[in-house]
Amino acid sequence: MAERILIIEDEADLRMTLTDRLKSQGYSTDCAGDGVEGLEKATKGSYDLVILDVMLPLKSGFDVCRDIRKAGHVMPIIMLTARGQLVDKVLGLKIGADDYLTKPFELLELLARIEALLRRGAVAPAKNTEVHQFGTLRVDLRGTSVSRNGETVPLSAREFRLLRYFVQNPGTTLSREVLLKEVWGYSEETFTRTVDVHVGSLRQKLEPDPKQPTMIVTVPGLGYKFMG
Ligand code: CA
């Protein structure tokens, strides 16, 4: 079945170019021309990935991204930023985007990023228990939702996949290299530091005291271990 991609972009030319190219690659596409329509479609439809422009009418791409995550959706989001627009990667992680491309970009580069994000996006194997409860934290692997005390914890696609991998491998020391391979897939721009940044971000969102982590613990010199 074709993977479904939602394009939220107000420039009609770029929207058409992207639609044509993605369709020729076998993806199924849908479009929105402003932030409000984009958020509506992203949260009501079922998309495997969202391409999201930052500068949009009615609602900015940053706000759309944050609200998609707030609504509990964890599909990968690639943001398109204008040339010269400084994007704070830390802010990006906080609002839940998975990747950025600066305009103008090569379509081949965008396709490569899409493939990298979708490759790791397959649903959790059915043999795994689907809903896990850790204290007040509830992780639903099939429904791809995470909540604490009944409130949705907004996670990016990468954060969700990282958490899913931890949950599926409890009590096992996982090296940064293994996490990179299993969660990111090897790619040139990823480094082990990326794992640390995402683990830090998950701790901020999930640990009762992120400075004294008890859920995702560091194994000095080796990596991380999920204690549940
Ligand atoms: Ca725009």
PDB file of C-alpha atoms in Angstrom, residues 2-190:
ATOM      1  CA  ALA A   2       1.331   3.427  -0.926  1.00  0.00           C
ATOM      2  CA  GLU A   3       2.585   5.497   1.957  1.00  0.00           C
ATOM      3  CA  ARG A   4       0.577   8.678   2.400  1.00  0.00           C
ATOM      4  CA  ILE A   5       2.324  12.029   2.551  1.00  0.00           C
ATOM      5  CA  LEU A   6       0.659  15.307   3.473  1.00  0.00           C
ATOM      6  CA  ILE A   7       2.196  18.449   1.944  1.00  0.00           C
ATOM      7  CA  ILE A   8       1.452  21.657   3.838  1.00  0.00           C
ATOM      8  CA  GLU A   9       2.815  24.460   1.667  1.00  0.00           C
ATOM      9  CA  ASP A  10       1.317  27.748   0.500  1.00  0.00           C
ATOM     10  CA  GLU A  11       3.401  28.121  -2.685  1.00  0.00           C
ATOM     11  CA  ALA A  12       1.250  26.504  -5.376  1.00  0.00           C
ATOM     12  CA  ASP A  13       4.200  25.821  -7.704  1.00  0.00           C
ATOM     13  CA  LEU A  14       6.203  23.997  -5.076  1.00  0.00           C
ATOM     14  CA  ARG A  15       3.090  22.122  -3.953  1.00  0.00           C
ATOM     15  CA  MET A  16       2.567  20.868  -7.497  1.00  0.00           C
ATOM     16  CA  THR A  17       6.217  20.005  -8.046  1.00  0.00           C
ATOM     17  CA  LEU A  18       6.304  18.017  -4.805  1.00  0.00           C
ATOM     18  CA  THR A  19       3.012  16.282  -5.566  1.00  0.00           C
ATOM     19  CA  ASP A  20       4.167  15.216  -9.047  1.00  0.00           C
ATOM     20  CA  ARG A  21       7.529  13.997  -7.848  1.00  0.00           C
ATOM     21  CA  LEU A  22       6.196  12.090  -4.844  1.00  0.00           C
ATOM     22  CA  LYS A  23       3.475  10.452  -6.940  1.00  0.00           C
ATOM     23  CA  SER A  24       6.071   9.379  -9.501  1.00  0.00           C
ATOM     24  CA  GLN A  25       7.935   7.726  -6.622  1.00  0.00           C
ATOM     25  CA  GLY A  26       4.847   5.716  -5.710  1.00  0.00           C
ATOM     26  CA  TYR A  27       3.658   7.765  -2.749  1.00  0.00           C
ATOM     27  CA  SER A  28       0.086   8.863  -2.304  1.00  0.00           C
ATOM     28  CA  THR A  29      -0.205  12.584  -1.534  1.00  0.00           C
ATOM     29  CA  ASP A  30      -2.577  15.159  -0.151  1.00  0.00           C
ATOM     30  CA  CYS A  31      -2.131  18.930   0.127  1.00  0.00           C
ATOM     31  CA  ALA A  32      -3.039  21.871   2.302  1.00  0.00           C
ATOM     32  CA  GLY A  33      -2.300  25.515   1.470  1.00  0.00           C
ATOM     33  CA  ASP A  34      -2.366  27.100   4.914  1.00  0.00           C
ATOM     34  CA  GLY A  35      -1.614  26.201   8.528  1.00  0.00           C
ATOM     35  CA  VAL A  36      -5.192  25.795   9.705  1.00  0.00           C
ATOM     36  CA  GLU A  37      -6.204  23.459   6.900  1.00  0.00           C
ATOM     37  CA  GLY A  38      -2.882  21.633   7.304  1.00  0.00           C
ATOM     38  CA  LEU A  39      -3.405  20.975  11.004  1.00  0.00           C
ATOM     39  CA  GLU A  40      -6.975  19.862  10.357  1.00  0.00           C
ATOM     40  CA  LYS A  41      -5.881  17.341   7.729  1.00  0.00           C
ATOM     41  CA  ALA A  42      -2.834  16.131   9.665  1.00  0.00           C
ATOM     42  CA  THR A  43      -4.849  15.363  12.787  1.00  0.00           C
ATOM     43  CA  LYS A  44      -7.925  13.891  11.069  1.00  0.00           C
ATOM     44  CA  GLY A  45      -6.369  11.936   8.217  1.00  0.00           C
ATOM     45  CA  SER A  46      -3.938   9.089   8.577  1.00  0.00           C
ATOM     46  CA  TYR A  47      -0.618  10.091   7.061  1.00  0.00           C
ATOM     47  CA  ASP A  48       2.721   8.328   7.198  1.00  0.00           C
ATOM     48  CA  LEU A  49       4.686  11.577   6.913  1.00  0.00           C
ATOM     49  CA  VAL A  50       4.111  15.339   6.781  1.00  0.00           C
ATOM     50  CA  ILE A  51       6.100  17.905   4.790  1.00  0.00           C
ATOM     51  CA  LEU A  52       5.515  21.211   6.539  1.00  0.00           C
ATOM     52  CA  ASP A  53       6.519  24.687   5.405  1.00  0.00           C
ATOM     53  CA  VAL A  54       7.417  27.087   8.239  1.00  0.00           C
ATOM     54  CA  MET A  55       6.089  30.306   6.692  1.00  0.00           C
ATOM     55  CA  LEU A  56       2.391  29.656   6.206  1.00  0.00           C
ATOM     56  CA  PRO A  57      -0.759  31.805   6.164  1.00  0.00           C
ATOM     57  CA  LEU A  58      -3.113  31.644   9.182  1.00  0.00           C
ATOM     58  CA  LYS A  59      -0.868  29.488  11.374  1.00  0.00           C
ATOM     59  CA  SER A  60       2.899  29.066  11.301  1.00  0.00           C
ATOM     60  CA  GLY A  61       4.523  25.720  10.580  1.00  0.00           C
ATOM     61  CA  PHE A  62       6.053  25.703  14.069  1.00  0.00           C
ATOM     62  CA  ASP A  63       2.603  26.043  15.638  1.00  0.00           C
ATOM     63  CA  VAL A  64       1.161  23.400  13.323  1.00  0.00           C
ATOM     64  CA  CYS A  65       3.975  20.997  14.245  1.00  0.00           C
ATOM     65  CA  ARG A  66       3.532  21.585  17.964  1.00  0.00           C
ATOM     66  CA  ASP A  67      -0.248  21.099  17.724  1.00  0.00           C
ATOM     67  CA  ILE A  68       0.086  17.876  15.707  1.00  0.00           C
ATOM     68  CA  ARG A  69       2.278  16.483  18.503  1.00  0.00           C
ATOM     69  CA  LYS A  70      -0.048  17.814  21.202  1.00  0.00           C
ATOM     70  CA  ALA A  71      -2.844  15.873  19.544  1.00  0.00           C
ATOM     71  CA  GLY A  72      -0.730  12.746  20.035  1.00  0.00           C
ATOM     72  CA  HIS A  73       0.308  12.029  16.437  1.00  0.00           C
ATOM     73  CA  VAL A  74       3.833  10.672  15.940  1.00  0.00           C
ATOM     74  CA  MET A  75       4.248  10.506  12.170  1.00  0.00           C
ATOM     75  CA  PRO A  76       7.580  11.939  10.944  1.00  0.00           C
ATOM     76  CA  ILE A  77       7.517  15.661  10.135  1.00  0.00           C
ATOM     77  CA  ILE A  78      10.012  17.335   7.787  1.00  0.00           C
ATOM     78  CA  MET A  79      10.021  21.121   8.020  1.00  0.00           C
ATOM     79  CA  LEU A  80      10.857  23.402   5.094  1.00  0.00           C
ATOM     80  CA  THR A  81      12.580  26.585   6.184  1.00  0.00           C
ATOM     81  CA  ALA A  82      13.336  29.721   4.192  1.00  0.00           C
ATOM     82  CA  ARG A  83      16.911  30.531   3.254  1.00  0.00           C
ATOM     83  CA  GLY A  84      18.615  32.491   5.986  1.00  0.00           C
ATOM     84  CA  GLN A  85      16.009  31.510   8.525  1.00  0.00           C
ATOM     85  CA  LEU A  86      17.854  30.323  11.579  1.00  0.00           C
ATOM     86  CA  VAL A  87      16.332  27.214  12.999  1.00  0.00           C
ATOM     87  CA  ASP A  88      17.195  26.382  16.534  1.00  0.00           C
ATOM     88  CA  LYS A  89      17.597  22.613  16.575  1.00  0.00           C
ATOM     89  CA  VAL A  90      16.791  22.504  20.270  1.00  0.00           C
ATOM     90  CA  LEU A  91      13.571  24.410  19.651  1.00  0.00           C
ATOM     91  CA  GLY A  92      12.933  22.023  16.777  1.00  0.00           C
ATOM     92  CA  LEU A  93      13.235  19.014  19.037  1.00  0.00           C
ATOM     93  CA  LYS A  94      10.917  20.639  21.549  1.00  0.00           C
ATOM     94  CA  ILE A  95       8.168  21.262  19.034  1.00  0.00           C
ATOM     95  CA  GLY A  96       8.624  17.760  17.649  1.00  0.00           C
ATOM     96  CA  ALA A  97       9.968  18.064  14.095  1.00  0.00           C
ATOM     97  CA  ASP A  98      12.160  15.216  12.839  1.00  0.00           C
ATOM     98  CA  ASP A  99      14.113  16.887  10.089  1.00  0.00           C
ATOM     99  CA  TYR A 100      14.671  20.223   8.322  1.00  0.00           C
ATOM    100  CA  LEU A 101      15.403  21.264   4.782  1.00  0.00           C
ATOM    101  CA  THR A 102      16.344  24.794   3.768  1.00  0.00           C
ATOM    102  CA  LYS A 103      14.738  26.198   0.607  1.00  0.00           C
ATOM    103  CA  PRO A 104      15.692  25.918  -2.148  1.00  0.00           C
ATOM    104  CA  PHE A 105      16.470  22.227  -1.796  1.00  0.00           C
ATOM    105  CA  GLU A 106      17.152  19.413  -4.227  1.00  0.00           C
ATOM    106  CA  LEU A 107      14.187  17.084  -4.681  1.00  0.00           C
ATOM    107  CA  LEU A 108      16.571  14.141  -4.469  1.00  0.00           C
ATOM    108  CA  GLU A 109      17.683  15.318  -1.048  1.00  0.00           C
ATOM    109  CA  LEU A 110      14.068  15.571   0.126  1.00  0.00           C
ATOM    110  CA  LEU A 111      13.304  12.085  -1.232  1.00  0.00           C
ATOM    111  CA  ALA A 112      16.324  10.663   0.591  1.00  0.00           C
ATOM    112  CA  ARG A 113      15.193  12.213   3.881  1.00  0.00           C
ATOM    113  CA  ILE A 114      11.642  10.921   3.384  1.00  0.00           C
ATOM    114  CA  GLU A 115      12.925   7.417   2.730  1.00  0.00           C
ATOM    115  CA  ALA A 116      15.178   7.511   5.780  1.00  0.00           C
ATOM    116  CA  LEU A 117      12.284   8.560   8.010  1.00  0.00           C
ATOM    117  CA  LEU A 118       9.772   6.092   6.573  1.00  0.00           C
ATOM    118  CA  ARG A 119      12.174   3.158   6.622  1.00  0.00           C
ATOM    119  CA  ARG A 120      12.122   3.215  10.411  1.00  0.00           C
ATOM    120  CA  GLY A 121       8.433   4.009  10.619  1.00  0.00           C
ATOM    121  CA  ALA A 122       6.967   0.550  10.215  1.00  0.00           C
ATOM    122  CA  VAL A 123       4.448  -0.392  12.886  1.00  0.00           C
ATOM    123  CA  ALA A 124       5.614  -2.357  15.885  1.00  0.00           C
ATOM    124  CA  PRO A 125       5.700  -6.119  15.329  1.00  0.00           C
ATOM    125  CA  ALA A 126       2.425  -7.735  16.419  1.00  0.00           C
ATOM    126  CA  LYS A 127       4.193 -10.172  18.750  1.00  0.00           C
ATOM    127  CA  ASN A 128       4.978  -7.357  21.138  1.00  0.00           C
ATOM    128  CA  THR A 129       2.584  -6.423  23.869  1.00  0.00           C
ATOM    129  CA  GLU A 130       0.965  -3.287  22.640  1.00  0.00           C
ATOM    130  CA  VAL A 131       0.137  -1.314  25.751  1.00  0.00           C
ATOM    131  CA  HIS A 132       2.687  -0.858  28.510  1.00  0.00           C
ATOM    132  CA  GLN A 133       2.135   0.822  31.840  1.00  0.00           C
ATOM    133  CA  PHE A 134       5.097   2.169  33.809  1.00  0.00           C
ATOM    134  CA  GLY A 135       3.796   3.841  36.939  1.00  0.00           C
ATOM    135  CA  THR A 136       1.770   6.779  35.695  1.00  0.00           C
ATOM    136  CA  LEU A 137       3.226   6.469  32.198  1.00  0.00           C
ATOM    137  CA  ARG A 138       1.216   4.639  29.548  1.00  0.00           C
ATOM    138  CA  VAL A 139       2.862   3.679  26.263  1.00  0.00           C
ATOM    139  CA  ASP A 140       0.585   2.350  23.519  1.00  0.00           C
ATOM    140  CA  LEU A 141       2.850   0.941  20.794  1.00  0.00           C
ATOM    141  CA  ARG A 142       0.130   0.051  18.317  1.00  0.00           C
ATOM    142  CA  GLY A 143      -1.855   3.237  18.846  1.00  0.00           C
ATOM    143  CA  THR A 144       1.432   5.171  18.890  1.00  0.00           C
ATOM    144  CA  SER A 145       0.384   7.237  21.873  1.00  0.00           C
ATOM    145  CA  VAL A 146       2.131   8.083  25.113  1.00  0.00           C
ATOM    146  CA  SER A 147       0.404   9.597  28.101  1.00  0.00           C
ATOM    147  CA  ARG A 148       1.239  10.433  31.680  1.00  0.00           C
ATOM    148  CA  ASN A 149      -1.574  10.679  34.236  1.00  0.00           C
ATOM    149  CA  GLY A 150      -3.973  10.532  31.300  1.00  0.00           C
ATOM    150  CA  GLU A 151      -2.396  13.510  29.536  1.00  0.00           C
ATOM    151  CA  THR A 152      -0.813  13.098  26.120  1.00  0.00           C
ATOM    152  CA  VAL A 153       2.976  13.460  26.104  1.00  0.00           C
ATOM    153  CA  PRO A 154       3.882  15.130  22.782  1.00  0.00           C
ATOM    154  CA  LEU A 155       6.702  13.154  21.145  1.00  0.00           C
ATOM    155  CA  SER A 156       8.388  13.494  17.780  1.00  0.00           C
ATOM    156  CA  ALA A 157       8.534  10.445  15.517  1.00  0.00           C
ATOM    157  CA  ARG A 158      12.180   9.876  16.450  1.00  0.00           C
ATOM    158  CA  GLU A 159      11.455  10.154  20.139  1.00  0.00           C
ATOM    159  CA  PHE A 160       8.574   7.710  19.822  1.00  0.00           C
ATOM    160  CA  ARG A 161      10.711   5.198  17.929  1.00  0.00           C
ATOM    161  CA  LEU A 162      13.513   5.546  20.440  1.00  0.00           C
ATOM    162  CA  LEU A 163      11.085   5.002  23.327  1.00  0.00           C
ATOM    163  CA  ARG A 164       9.499   2.069  21.486  1.00  0.00           C
ATOM    164  CA  TYR A 165      12.890   0.446  21.048  1.00  0.00           C
ATOM    165  CA  PHE A 166      13.665   0.941  24.741  1.00  0.00           C
ATOM    166  CA  VAL A 167      10.280  -0.491  25.764  1.00  0.00           C
ATOM    167  CA  GLN A 168      10.813  -3.515  23.512  1.00  0.00           C
ATOM    168  CA  ASN A 169      14.244  -4.152  25.033  1.00  0.00           C
ATOM    169  CA  PRO A 170      13.823  -3.639  28.767  1.00  0.00           C
ATOM    170  CA  GLY A 171      16.755  -4.196  31.088  1.00  0.00           C
ATOM    171  CA  THR A 172      19.185  -4.485  28.180  1.00  0.00           C
ATOM    172  CA  THR A 173      22.222  -2.248  27.857  1.00  0.00           C
ATOM    173  CA  LEU A 174      21.931  -0.596  24.461  1.00  0.00           C
ATOM    174  CA  SER A 175      24.961   1.134  22.985  1.00  0.00           C
ATOM    175  CA  ARG A 176      24.606   4.414  21.106  1.00  0.00           C
ATOM    176  CA  GLU A 177      25.735   2.590  17.966  1.00  0.00           C
ATOM    177  CA  VAL A 178      22.966  -0.015  18.305  1.00  0.00           C
ATOM    178  CA  LEU A 179      20.388   2.702  18.963  1.00  0.00           C
ATOM    179  CA  LEU A 180      21.583   4.664  15.927  1.00  0.00           C
ATOM    180  CA  LYS A 181      21.323   1.595  13.730  1.00  0.00           C
ATOM    181  CA  GLU A 182      17.949   0.414  15.021  1.00  0.00           C
ATOM    182  CA  VAL A 183      16.188   3.726  15.493  1.00  0.00           C
ATOM    183  CA  TRP A 184      17.772   6.004  12.892  1.00  0.00           C
ATOM    184  CA  GLY A 185      19.210   3.624  10.362  1.00  0.00           C
ATOM    185  CA  TYR A 186      22.775   4.573   9.554  1.00  0.00           C
ATOM    186  CA  SER A 187      23.036   7.779   7.645  1.00  0.00           C
ATOM    187  CA  GLU A 188      25.862  10.177   7.102  1.00  0.00           C
ATOM    188  CA  GLU A 189      24.472  13.048   9.079  1.00  0.00           C
ATOM    189  CA  THR A 190      23.690  11.106  12.211  1.00  0.00           C
TER     190      THR A 190
END
